[in-house]
Amino acid sequence: MIIVLKPNCTVEQLKHFTDGLTHDYNVKVNTWVGTQSTVLGLIGDTSVIDIDYIAAQDFVESVKRVQEPYKKANRKFHPDDTVIELPGGQRIGGGTLSIIAGPCSVETEEQICEVADRVKAAGAQFLRGGAFKPRTSPYAFQGLKAEGIELLREARKKTGLPIVTEIMSAAHLPLFEDVDIIQVGARNMQNFELLKELGKIRKPILLKRGLSSTIEELLMSAEYIMAGGNEQVILCERGIRTYETYTRNTLDISAVPILKRLSHLPVVVDPSHASGIAWLVEPLAMAAVAAGADGLIIEVHNNPAKALSDGAQSLTPDQFDRVAKRVFQAASLLHAEG
Ligand code: PEP
Ligand code: MN
C-alpha cells in the first residue's frame, strides 16, 4: 500500500501515524520525505487495513493498494488450482469440464426426475434445481422450499447425481444439510451475514457474481466464505447488467480468464441466466469452454413452455443433449492441444 501525505503533515503526526500502522497492523513502513510531499510504502499483509480510514485522515493526500485485498482466494499465495471433489468422486476444476444441469425451479417429482435422468444420460455430473427462488415479483412462483429439496434428494437417489440448490437465508441452513453444493445467487453475493455463516460449514459453495458486481467484489465475497474456514468455493460468471437489452444480462467472458489468473478457485459459467434466451445457450457455452471455464451450469426443463420460472432460457432435454456433446467435444479438443 502506498500512502502520499499532504505537505502540511507535521513531524509529530507522521511519527504517530507510522507508529500506529506498525503497531496495529504489523506492517513495515518505509518513509520517503520529499520537498513537496512524503510517501509511505507499507510492506506486509495490508489486506486487513481499511483503506477508507487511511484516506479520511486530514494529512493524507491519497492512498493506493498495490496488492489485492483478498488473500485466501488469491493465486499468488496458492499457485495450484483448487479442485472441488465430492465424496462420490465428482469434481469441479483440475482440467475436466463439469456440467451442472437441471430446471430453474423444482416443480414436481416427475419433472425433476425426468430432467435428472436426461441430463445424466447426456453427461451432466451434477443436478441443479431451485427450491428457494429469488424472484423479482413477490407474486411470482417462489419455489417449493423444503419440499423442493426433498424432491432433489429423490432425484439424486434415482440417478446418483449430486444436487446443487440455492440458499437465500442462513436460517434455512438446517434444510441444506444433505445438499451437496449450496448455491449463493447473484442477488445474495454481498449478503455478508449469509456468507459468514457459509464460511462455518464444510461444504462446497457455488458463488454467483452479483448483477452489478466487479470481479474484485466477487473475489472479496469468496474471501468472506474462505476467511471463515470453508475453502471450497466455486466462482460463477452469470452475466452482468449493462446497457444492452437484447439479452437478459451480458456475459462477461473476459471474467473467466481474469478470475483464473487472479484466483486458484474453479470458475463455472451460466450461459442460461447470462442470455435469458435458449438459442444463445449453446454459443455462450462454447465461448465459456474456449475461455477456460472449468464448468457450466445450464437450465434444462422437460417442457420449457410450461416452466414455472425461466422457461425462455431453458433447453429441452434434446437441445441439452446437443449442447453437452458439443461442449465436451470442444473441451477434449482444447485439452488435447494443451
Ligand atoms: C438461478 O440459478 O436459478 C438463479 C436465480 O441465478 P442468478 O442468481 O444467477 O440469477
Ligand atoms: Mn433461473
mmCIF file of C-alpha atoms and ligand atoms in Angstrom:
data_model
loop_
_atom_site.group_PDB
_atom_site.id
_atom_site.type_symbol
_atom_site.label_atom_id
_atom_site.label_comp_id
_atom_site.label_asym_id
_atom_site.label_seq_id
_atom_site.Cartn_x
_atom_site.Cartn_y
_atom_site.Cartn_z
ATOM 1 C CA MET A 1 0.000 0.000 0.000
ATOM 2 C CA ILE A 2 1.308 3.436 -0.933
ATOM 3 C CA ILE A 3 0.216 6.475 1.082
ATOM 4 C CA VAL A 4 1.009 10.017 -0.072
ATOM 5 C CA LEU A 5 0.887 12.618 2.715
ATOM 6 C CA LYS A 6 -0.024 16.270 2.328
ATOM 7 C CA PRO A 7 2.762 18.858 2.693
ATOM 8 C CA ASN A 8 1.131 20.129 5.901
ATOM 9 C CA CYS A 9 1.697 16.834 7.726
ATOM 10 C CA THR A 10 3.792 17.613 10.805
ATOM 11 C CA VAL A 11 6.705 15.529 12.035
ATOM 12 C CA GLU A 12 4.655 14.574 15.133
ATOM 13 C CA GLN A 13 1.657 13.493 13.022
ATOM 14 C CA LEU A 14 3.948 11.453 10.767
ATOM 15 C CA LYS A 15 5.572 9.659 13.713
ATOM 16 C CA HIS A 16 2.239 9.000 15.431
ATOM 17 C CA PHE A 17 0.707 7.685 12.179
ATOM 18 C CA THR A 18 3.600 5.394 11.196
ATOM 19 C CA ASP A 19 3.973 4.059 14.770
ATOM 20 C CA GLY A 20 0.229 3.331 14.758
ATOM 21 C CA LEU A 21 0.391 1.466 11.440
ATOM 22 C CA THR A 22 3.369 -0.624 12.564
ATOM 23 C CA HIS A 23 1.749 -1.425 15.883
ATOM 24 C CA ASP A 24 -1.848 -2.013 14.757
ATOM 25 C CA TYR A 25 -1.207 -3.923 11.541
ATOM 26 C CA ASN A 26 2.249 -5.417 11.972
ATOM 27 C CA VAL A 27 3.493 -3.885 8.716
ATOM 28 C CA LYS A 28 6.861 -2.352 7.907
ATOM 29 C CA VAL A 29 6.609 1.316 6.916
ATOM 30 C CA ASN A 30 9.183 2.796 4.555
ATOM 31 C CA THR A 31 9.174 6.603 4.512
ATOM 32 C CA TRP A 32 10.437 8.833 1.724
ATOM 33 C CA VAL A 33 10.483 12.521 2.607
ATOM 34 C CA GLY A 34 10.427 14.761 -0.473
ATOM 35 C CA THR A 35 10.396 18.509 -0.842
ATOM 36 C CA GLN A 36 6.648 18.616 -1.651
ATOM 37 C CA SER A 37 5.216 15.568 -0.001
ATOM 38 C CA THR A 38 6.067 12.482 1.989
ATOM 39 C CA VAL A 39 5.354 8.997 0.663
ATOM 40 C CA LEU A 40 4.871 5.906 2.808
ATOM 41 C CA GLY A 41 5.290 2.371 1.489
ATOM 42 C CA LEU A 42 3.639 -0.301 3.646
ATOM 43 C CA ILE A 43 5.116 -3.772 3.387
ATOM 44 C CA GLY A 44 3.414 -6.848 4.811
ATOM 45 C CA ASP A 45 -0.169 -8.057 4.935
ATOM 46 C CA THR A 46 -2.179 -4.929 4.190
ATOM 47 C CA SER A 47 -5.435 -6.806 3.438
ATOM 48 C CA VAL A 48 -6.777 -6.015 6.919
ATOM 49 C CA ILE A 49 -6.168 -2.261 6.589
ATOM 50 C CA ASP A 50 -9.276 -0.201 5.952
ATOM 51 C CA ILE A 51 -8.279 1.997 3.000
ATOM 52 C CA ASP A 52 -11.150 4.436 3.691
ATOM 53 C CA TYR A 53 -9.880 5.038 7.213
ATOM 54 C CA ILE A 54 -6.453 5.927 5.850
ATOM 55 C CA ALA A 55 -7.942 8.201 3.155
ATOM 56 C CA ALA A 56 -10.049 10.002 5.776
ATOM 57 C CA GLN A 57 -7.002 11.291 7.714
ATOM 58 C CA ASP A 58 -6.757 15.022 7.018
ATOM 59 C CA PHE A 59 -2.994 14.834 6.384
ATOM 60 C CA VAL A 60 -3.369 12.060 3.758
ATOM 61 C CA GLU A 61 -3.373 13.152 0.110
ATOM 62 C CA SER A 62 -4.035 9.749 -1.493
ATOM 63 C CA VAL A 63 -3.772 6.048 -0.876
ATOM 64 C CA LYS A 64 -3.430 3.149 -3.290
ATOM 65 C CA ARG A 65 -3.320 -0.592 -2.871
ATOM 66 C CA VAL A 66 -0.548 -2.339 -4.756
ATOM 67 C CA GLN A 67 -1.646 -5.763 -3.518
ATOM 68 C CA GLU A 68 -5.079 -7.356 -3.890
ATOM 69 C CA PRO A 69 -7.248 -7.117 -0.745
ATOM 70 C CA TYR A 70 -8.113 -10.840 -0.938
ATOM 71 C CA LYS A 71 -5.667 -13.375 0.385
ATOM 72 C CA LYS A 72 -7.214 -16.834 0.622
ATOM 73 C CA ALA A 73 -8.767 -16.622 -2.846
ATOM 74 C CA ASN A 74 -5.545 -15.193 -4.321
ATOM 75 C CA ARG A 75 -3.495 -17.346 -6.675
ATOM 76 C CA LYS A 76 -0.323 -15.587 -5.511
ATOM 77 C CA PHE A 77 -0.493 -17.428 -2.211
ATOM 78 C CA HIS A 78 -1.913 -20.668 -3.658
ATOM 79 C CA PRO A 79 -0.474 -21.261 -7.143
ATOM 80 C CA ASP A 80 -2.159 -24.631 -7.719
ATOM 81 C CA ASP A 81 -5.741 -24.866 -8.936
ATOM 82 C CA THR A 82 -8.265 -25.781 -6.276
ATOM 83 C CA VAL A 83 -10.240 -28.852 -7.263
ATOM 84 C CA ILE A 84 -13.582 -29.424 -5.568
ATOM 85 C CA GLU A 85 -14.138 -33.124 -5.074
ATOM 86 C CA LEU A 86 -17.322 -34.655 -3.742
ATOM 87 C CA PRO A 87 -17.452 -37.921 -1.783
ATOM 88 C CA GLY A 88 -18.919 -39.637 -4.877
ATOM 89 C CA GLY A 89 -15.806 -38.687 -6.881
ATOM 90 C CA GLN A 90 -17.414 -35.901 -8.962
ATOM 91 C CA ARG A 91 -15.046 -32.990 -9.475
ATOM 92 C CA ILE A 92 -15.105 -29.335 -10.436
ATOM 93 C CA GLY A 93 -11.761 -27.904 -11.538
ATOM 94 C CA GLY A 94 -8.483 -29.552 -12.424
ATOM 95 C CA GLY A 95 -8.801 -29.862 -16.171
ATOM 96 C CA THR A 96 -12.091 -31.636 -16.757
ATOM 97 C CA LEU A 97 -15.309 -29.953 -17.862
ATOM 98 C CA SER A 98 -18.101 -30.275 -15.293
ATOM 99 C CA ILE A 99 -21.722 -29.680 -16.145
ATOM 100 C CA ILE A 100 -24.422 -28.814 -13.657
ATOM 101 C CA ALA A 101 -27.820 -29.054 -15.349
ATOM 102 C CA GLY A 102 -31.463 -29.051 -14.393
ATOM 103 C CA PRO A 103 -34.513 -26.867 -14.168
ATOM 104 C CA CYS A 104 -34.585 -23.331 -12.850
ATOM 105 C CA SER A 105 -37.141 -24.436 -10.249
ATOM 106 C CA VAL A 106 -38.012 -27.846 -8.898
ATOM 107 C CA GLU A 107 -41.721 -28.204 -9.713
ATOM 108 C CA THR A 108 -42.861 -31.817 -9.362
ATOM 109 C CA GLU A 109 -41.273 -35.193 -8.684
ATOM 110 C CA GLU A 110 -41.988 -36.273 -12.239
ATOM 111 C CA GLN A 111 -40.381 -33.125 -13.658
ATOM 112 C CA ILE A 112 -37.180 -33.222 -11.618
ATOM 113 C CA CYS A 113 -36.692 -36.984 -12.013
ATOM 114 C CA GLU A 114 -37.273 -36.903 -15.759
ATOM 115 C CA VAL A 115 -34.881 -33.979 -16.249
ATOM 116 C CA ALA A 116 -32.320 -35.619 -13.948
ATOM 117 C CA ASP A 117 -32.408 -38.840 -15.988
ATOM 118 C CA ARG A 118 -31.996 -36.996 -19.248
ATOM 119 C CA VAL A 119 -29.188 -34.647 -18.194
ATOM 120 C CA LYS A 120 -27.331 -37.564 -16.651
ATOM 121 C CA ALA A 121 -27.626 -39.526 -19.880
ATOM 122 C CA ALA A 122 -26.190 -36.512 -21.739
ATOM 123 C CA GLY A 123 -23.149 -36.424 -19.462
ATOM 124 C CA ALA A 124 -24.007 -33.855 -16.781
ATOM 125 C CA GLN A 125 -22.332 -34.781 -13.492
ATOM 126 C CA PHE A 126 -24.497 -32.571 -11.215
ATOM 127 C CA LEU A 127 -28.219 -31.802 -10.950
ATOM 128 C CA ARG A 128 -29.418 -28.265 -10.316
ATOM 129 C CA GLY A 129 -32.880 -27.129 -9.250
ATOM 130 C CA GLY A 130 -34.118 -24.140 -7.283
ATOM 131 C CA ALA A 131 -36.228 -24.799 -4.198
ATOM 132 C CA PHE A 132 -35.998 -21.285 -2.759
ATOM 133 C CA LYS A 133 -36.382 -18.853 -5.650
ATOM 134 C CA PRO A 134 -35.260 -15.206 -5.618
ATOM 135 C CA ARG A 135 -37.999 -13.757 -7.856
ATOM 136 C CA THR A 136 -38.258 -10.088 -8.768
ATOM 137 C CA SER A 137 -42.010 -10.165 -8.165
ATOM 138 C CA PRO A 138 -43.454 -11.329 -4.846
ATOM 139 C CA TYR A 139 -46.416 -12.678 -6.864
ATOM 140 C CA ALA A 140 -44.238 -14.998 -8.972
ATOM 141 C CA PHE A 141 -43.646 -18.666 -8.069
ATOM 142 C CA GLN A 142 -41.391 -18.668 -5.002
ATOM 143 C CA GLY A 143 -40.277 -22.314 -5.150
ATOM 144 C CA LEU A 144 -41.349 -25.464 -3.321
ATOM 145 C CA LYS A 145 -38.904 -24.706 -0.486
ATOM 146 C CA ALA A 146 -38.304 -27.708 1.826
ATOM 147 C CA GLU A 147 -40.401 -29.956 -0.401
ATOM 148 C CA GLY A 148 -38.234 -28.935 -3.375
ATOM 149 C CA ILE A 149 -35.112 -30.096 -1.538
ATOM 150 C CA GLU A 150 -36.874 -33.395 -0.742
ATOM 151 C CA LEU A 151 -37.623 -33.875 -4.435
ATOM 152 C CA LEU A 152 -33.997 -33.138 -5.340
ATOM 153 C CA ARG A 153 -32.913 -35.828 -2.859
ATOM 154 C CA GLU A 154 -35.358 -38.191 -4.503
ATOM 155 C CA ALA A 155 -33.858 -37.430 -7.940
ATOM 156 C CA ARG A 156 -30.365 -37.937 -6.522
ATOM 157 C CA LYS A 157 -31.419 -41.323 -5.128
ATOM 158 C CA LYS A 158 -32.614 -42.368 -8.572
ATOM 159 C CA THR A 159 -29.704 -41.024 -10.623
ATOM 160 C CA GLY A 160 -26.762 -40.690 -8.250
ATOM 161 C CA LEU A 161 -26.264 -37.067 -9.390
ATOM 162 C CA PRO A 162 -25.141 -34.725 -6.578
ATOM 163 C CA ILE A 163 -27.562 -31.840 -6.064
ATOM 164 C CA VAL A 164 -26.948 -28.096 -6.311
ATOM 165 C CA THR A 165 -29.558 -25.677 -4.962
ATOM 166 C CA GLU A 166 -29.756 -22.050 -3.862
ATOM 167 C CA ILE A 167 -29.905 -20.797 -0.293
ATOM 168 C CA MET A 168 -31.486 -17.411 0.398
ATOM 169 C CA SER A 169 -31.267 -17.209 4.183
ATOM 170 C CA ALA A 170 -28.882 -18.575 6.808
ATOM 171 C CA ALA A 171 -31.992 -19.516 8.802
ATOM 172 C CA HIS A 172 -32.655 -22.224 6.197
ATOM 173 C CA LEU A 173 -29.247 -23.884 6.655
ATOM 174 C CA PRO A 174 -30.612 -26.928 8.547
ATOM 175 C CA LEU A 175 -32.667 -27.771 5.419
ATOM 176 C CA PHE A 176 -29.452 -27.788 3.353
ATOM 177 C CA GLU A 177 -27.573 -30.362 5.431
ATOM 178 C CA ASP A 178 -27.989 -33.061 2.804
ATOM 179 C CA VAL A 179 -27.419 -30.763 -0.196
ATOM 180 C CA ASP A 180 -24.115 -31.478 -1.990
ATOM 181 C CA ILE A 181 -23.306 -27.981 -3.272
ATOM 182 C CA ILE A 182 -25.001 -24.857 -1.912
ATOM 183 C CA GLN A 183 -25.566 -22.072 -4.427
ATOM 184 C CA VAL A 184 -25.430 -18.400 -3.461
ATOM 185 C CA GLY A 185 -27.378 -16.495 -6.086
ATOM 186 C CA ALA A 186 -26.391 -13.259 -7.764
ATOM 187 C CA ARG A 187 -28.750 -11.283 -5.550
ATOM 188 C CA ASN A 188 -27.095 -12.579 -2.392
ATOM 189 C CA MET A 189 -23.459 -12.289 -3.461
ATOM 190 C CA GLN A 190 -22.986 -9.476 -0.974
ATOM 191 C CA ASN A 191 -25.227 -10.810 1.774
ATOM 192 C CA PHE A 192 -22.253 -10.817 4.098
ATOM 193 C CA GLU A 193 -24.039 -12.356 7.086
ATOM 194 C CA LEU A 194 -25.072 -15.298 4.873
ATOM 195 C CA LEU A 195 -21.514 -15.609 3.506
ATOM 196 C CA LYS A 196 -20.105 -15.666 7.051
ATOM 197 C CA GLU A 197 -22.473 -18.493 8.026
ATOM 198 C CA LEU A 198 -21.438 -20.438 4.919
ATOM 199 C CA GLY A 199 -17.827 -19.948 5.989
ATOM 200 C CA LYS A 200 -18.561 -22.002 9.097
ATOM 201 C CA ILE A 201 -19.753 -25.108 7.252
ATOM 202 C CA ARG A 202 -17.679 -27.593 5.280
ATOM 203 C CA LYS A 203 -19.496 -27.952 2.014
ATOM 204 C CA PRO A 204 -18.786 -26.580 -1.485
ATOM 205 C CA ILE A 205 -20.390 -23.220 -2.224
ATOM 206 C CA LEU A 206 -21.235 -22.121 -5.773
ATOM 207 C CA LEU A 207 -20.942 -18.334 -5.569
ATOM 208 C CA LYS A 208 -22.589 -16.426 -8.390
ATOM 209 C CA ARG A 209 -21.423 -12.980 -9.430
ATOM 210 C CA GLY A 210 -23.776 -10.157 -8.478
ATOM 211 C CA LEU A 211 -25.719 -8.402 -11.226
ATOM 212 C CA SER A 212 -23.618 -5.268 -10.897
ATOM 213 C CA SER A 213 -20.559 -6.573 -9.121
ATOM 214 C CA THR A 214 -16.965 -6.218 -10.184
ATOM 215 C CA ILE A 215 -14.584 -9.142 -10.424
ATOM 216 C CA GLU A 216 -12.825 -7.902 -7.292
ATOM 217 C CA GLU A 217 -16.118 -7.738 -5.392
ATOM 218 C CA LEU A 218 -16.840 -11.348 -6.387
ATOM 219 C CA LEU A 219 -13.424 -12.384 -5.089
ATOM 220 C CA MET A 220 -13.974 -10.451 -1.858
ATOM 221 C CA SER A 221 -17.257 -12.331 -1.357
ATOM 222 C CA ALA A 222 -15.392 -15.617 -1.886
ATOM 223 C CA GLU A 223 -12.895 -14.340 0.684
ATOM 224 C CA TYR A 224 -15.715 -13.925 3.236
ATOM 225 C CA ILE A 225 -16.561 -17.626 2.939
ATOM 226 C CA MET A 226 -12.912 -18.714 2.932
ATOM 227 C CA ALA A 227 -11.962 -16.464 5.845
ATOM 228 C CA GLY A 228 -14.421 -18.488 7.938
ATOM 229 C CA GLY A 229 -12.526 -21.670 7.089
ATOM 230 C CA ASN A 230 -14.605 -23.030 4.210
ATOM 231 C CA GLU A 231 -12.174 -23.068 1.312
ATOM 232 C CA GLN A 232 -14.419 -24.956 -1.123
ATOM 233 C CA VAL A 233 -15.710 -22.093 -3.232
ATOM 234 C CA ILE A 234 -16.669 -22.294 -6.905
ATOM 235 C CA LEU A 235 -16.941 -18.938 -8.704
ATOM 236 C CA CYS A 236 -19.716 -18.414 -11.249
ATOM 237 C CA GLU A 237 -19.903 -15.813 -14.016
ATOM 238 C CA ARG A 238 -23.597 -15.461 -14.890
ATOM 239 C CA GLY A 239 -23.723 -12.224 -16.805
ATOM 240 C CA ILE A 240 -23.782 -8.667 -15.570
ATOM 241 C CA ARG A 241 -26.155 -5.776 -16.122
ATOM 242 C CA THR A 242 -25.132 -3.465 -18.963
ATOM 243 C CA TYR A 243 -26.989 -1.072 -21.268
ATOM 244 C CA GLU A 244 -27.664 -3.910 -23.724
ATOM 245 C CA THR A 245 -31.292 -5.014 -23.696
ATOM 246 C CA TYR A 246 -31.322 -7.799 -26.295
ATOM 247 C CA THR A 247 -30.092 -10.265 -23.722
ATOM 248 C CA ARG A 248 -31.200 -10.598 -20.097
ATOM 249 C CA ASN A 249 -27.621 -9.864 -18.978
ATOM 250 C CA THR A 250 -24.279 -9.541 -20.740
ATOM 251 C CA LEU A 251 -21.930 -12.493 -20.386
ATOM 252 C CA ASP A 252 -18.599 -11.084 -19.261
ATOM 253 C CA ILE A 253 -16.498 -13.723 -20.973
ATOM 254 C CA SER A 254 -13.253 -11.963 -20.035
ATOM 255 C CA ALA A 255 -14.097 -12.584 -16.371
ATOM 256 C CA VAL A 256 -13.242 -16.262 -16.939
ATOM 257 C CA PRO A 257 -9.526 -15.921 -17.786
ATOM 258 C CA ILE A 258 -9.213 -12.979 -15.384
ATOM 259 C CA LEU A 259 -10.661 -14.965 -12.471
ATOM 260 C CA LYS A 260 -8.455 -17.934 -13.374
ATOM 261 C CA ARG A 261 -5.415 -15.675 -13.345
ATOM 262 C CA LEU A 262 -6.258 -13.897 -10.098
ATOM 263 C CA SER A 263 -7.575 -16.881 -8.193
ATOM 264 C CA HIS A 264 -6.993 -20.620 -7.816
ATOM 265 C CA LEU A 265 -10.723 -21.298 -7.378
ATOM 266 C CA PRO A 266 -12.645 -23.117 -10.122
ATOM 267 C CA VAL A 267 -14.747 -20.969 -12.426
ATOM 268 C CA VAL A 268 -18.050 -22.022 -13.969
ATOM 269 C CA VAL A 269 -20.216 -20.110 -16.422
ATOM 270 C CA ASP A 270 -24.011 -19.879 -16.510
ATOM 271 C CA PRO A 271 -24.981 -19.177 -20.147
ATOM 272 C CA SER A 272 -28.695 -19.508 -19.300
ATOM 273 C CA HIS A 273 -29.005 -16.540 -16.938
ATOM 274 C CA ALA A 274 -26.358 -14.637 -18.883
ATOM 275 C CA SER A 275 -28.514 -14.626 -22.024
ATOM 276 C CA GLY A 276 -32.089 -15.363 -20.990
ATOM 277 C CA ILE A 277 -32.607 -16.941 -24.414
ATOM 278 C CA ALA A 278 -32.457 -20.683 -25.104
ATOM 279 C CA TRP A 279 -30.813 -20.472 -28.548
ATOM 280 C CA LEU A 280 -27.948 -18.411 -27.146
ATOM 281 C CA VAL A 281 -27.028 -21.022 -24.556
ATOM 282 C CA GLU A 282 -25.005 -23.156 -26.992
ATOM 283 C CA PRO A 283 -22.757 -20.415 -28.428
ATOM 284 C CA LEU A 284 -22.174 -18.885 -24.997
ATOM 285 C CA ALA A 285 -21.392 -22.295 -23.505
ATOM 286 C CA MET A 286 -18.874 -22.899 -26.318
ATOM 287 C CA ALA A 287 -17.314 -19.490 -25.674
ATOM 288 C CA ALA A 288 -17.040 -20.270 -21.969
ATOM 289 C CA VAL A 289 -15.220 -23.528 -22.668
ATOM 290 C CA ALA A 290 -12.877 -21.775 -25.091
ATOM 291 C CA ALA A 291 -12.185 -19.107 -22.458
ATOM 292 C CA GLY A 292 -11.083 -21.759 -19.974
ATOM 293 C CA ALA A 293 -14.127 -22.331 -17.768
ATOM 294 C CA ASP A 294 -13.981 -25.385 -15.502
ATOM 295 C CA GLY A 295 -17.697 -25.953 -15.824
ATOM 296 C CA LEU A 296 -21.118 -24.847 -16.961
ATOM 297 C CA ILE A 297 -24.447 -24.508 -15.200
ATOM 298 C CA ILE A 298 -27.310 -24.861 -17.651
ATOM 299 C CA GLU A 299 -31.074 -24.741 -17.203
ATOM 300 C CA VAL A 300 -32.985 -27.682 -18.703
ATOM 301 C CA HIS A 301 -36.738 -28.296 -18.492
ATOM 302 C CA ASN A 302 -38.848 -31.162 -19.823
ATOM 303 C CA ASN A 303 -41.437 -28.650 -21.010
ATOM 304 C CA PRO A 304 -39.941 -25.122 -21.174
ATOM 305 C CA ALA A 305 -43.187 -23.575 -22.433
ATOM 306 C CA LYS A 306 -44.883 -24.582 -19.175
ATOM 307 C CA ALA A 307 -41.957 -23.889 -16.813
ATOM 308 C CA LEU A 308 -42.856 -22.007 -13.614
ATOM 309 C CA SER A 309 -39.699 -19.899 -13.994
ATOM 310 C CA ASP A 310 -37.165 -19.074 -16.715
ATOM 311 C CA GLY A 311 -38.819 -21.114 -19.470
ATOM 312 C CA ALA A 312 -37.494 -18.821 -22.217
ATOM 313 C CA GLN A 313 -33.881 -19.671 -21.397
ATOM 314 C CA SER A 314 -34.436 -23.349 -20.603
ATOM 315 C CA LEU A 315 -33.270 -26.036 -23.012
ATOM 316 C CA THR A 316 -35.319 -29.127 -23.745
ATOM 317 C CA PRO A 317 -33.517 -32.364 -22.884
ATOM 318 C CA ASP A 318 -32.936 -32.937 -26.632
ATOM 319 C CA GLN A 319 -31.383 -29.488 -27.025
ATOM 320 C CA PHE A 320 -29.242 -30.135 -23.957
ATOM 321 C CA ASP A 321 -28.010 -33.416 -25.491
ATOM 322 C CA ARG A 322 -26.612 -31.485 -28.409
ATOM 323 C CA VAL A 323 -25.051 -28.715 -26.310
ATOM 324 C CA ALA A 324 -23.434 -31.257 -23.970
ATOM 325 C CA LYS A 325 -21.971 -33.178 -26.914
ATOM 326 C CA ARG A 326 -20.527 -30.040 -28.459
ATOM 327 C CA VAL A 327 -19.013 -28.626 -25.261
ATOM 328 C CA PHE A 328 -17.456 -31.957 -24.269
ATOM 329 C CA GLN A 329 -16.001 -32.220 -27.779
ATOM 330 C CA ALA A 330 -14.621 -28.685 -27.569
ATOM 331 C CA ALA A 331 -13.183 -29.352 -24.114
ATOM 332 C CA SER A 332 -11.399 -32.510 -25.224
ATOM 333 C CA LEU A 333 -10.002 -30.721 -28.255
ATOM 334 C CA LEU A 334 -8.658 -27.916 -26.071
ATOM 335 C CA HIS A 335 -7.293 -30.435 -23.600
ATOM 336 C CA ALA A 336 -5.533 -32.378 -26.372
ATOM 337 C CA GLU A 337 -3.968 -29.156 -27.639
ATOM 338 C CA GLY A 338 -2.745 -28.394 -24.107
HETATM 339 C C1 PEP B 1 -30.597 -19.496 -10.616
HETATM 340 O O1 PEP B 1 -29.533 -20.081 -10.807
HETATM 341 O O2 PEP B 1 -31.706 -20.042 -10.674
HETATM 342 C C2 PEP B 1 -30.567 -18.047 -10.362
HETATM 343 C C3 PEP B 1 -31.574 -17.418 -9.762
HETATM 344 O O3 PEP B 1 -29.451 -17.460 -10.822
HETATM 345 P P1 PEP B 1 -28.847 -15.989 -10.540
HETATM 346 O O4 PEP B 1 -28.684 -15.888 -9.047
HETATM 347 O O5 PEP B 1 -27.551 -16.025 -11.282
HETATM 348 O O6 PEP B 1 -29.821 -15.005 -11.103
HETATM 349 MN MN MN B 2 -33.334 -19.474 -13.353
#
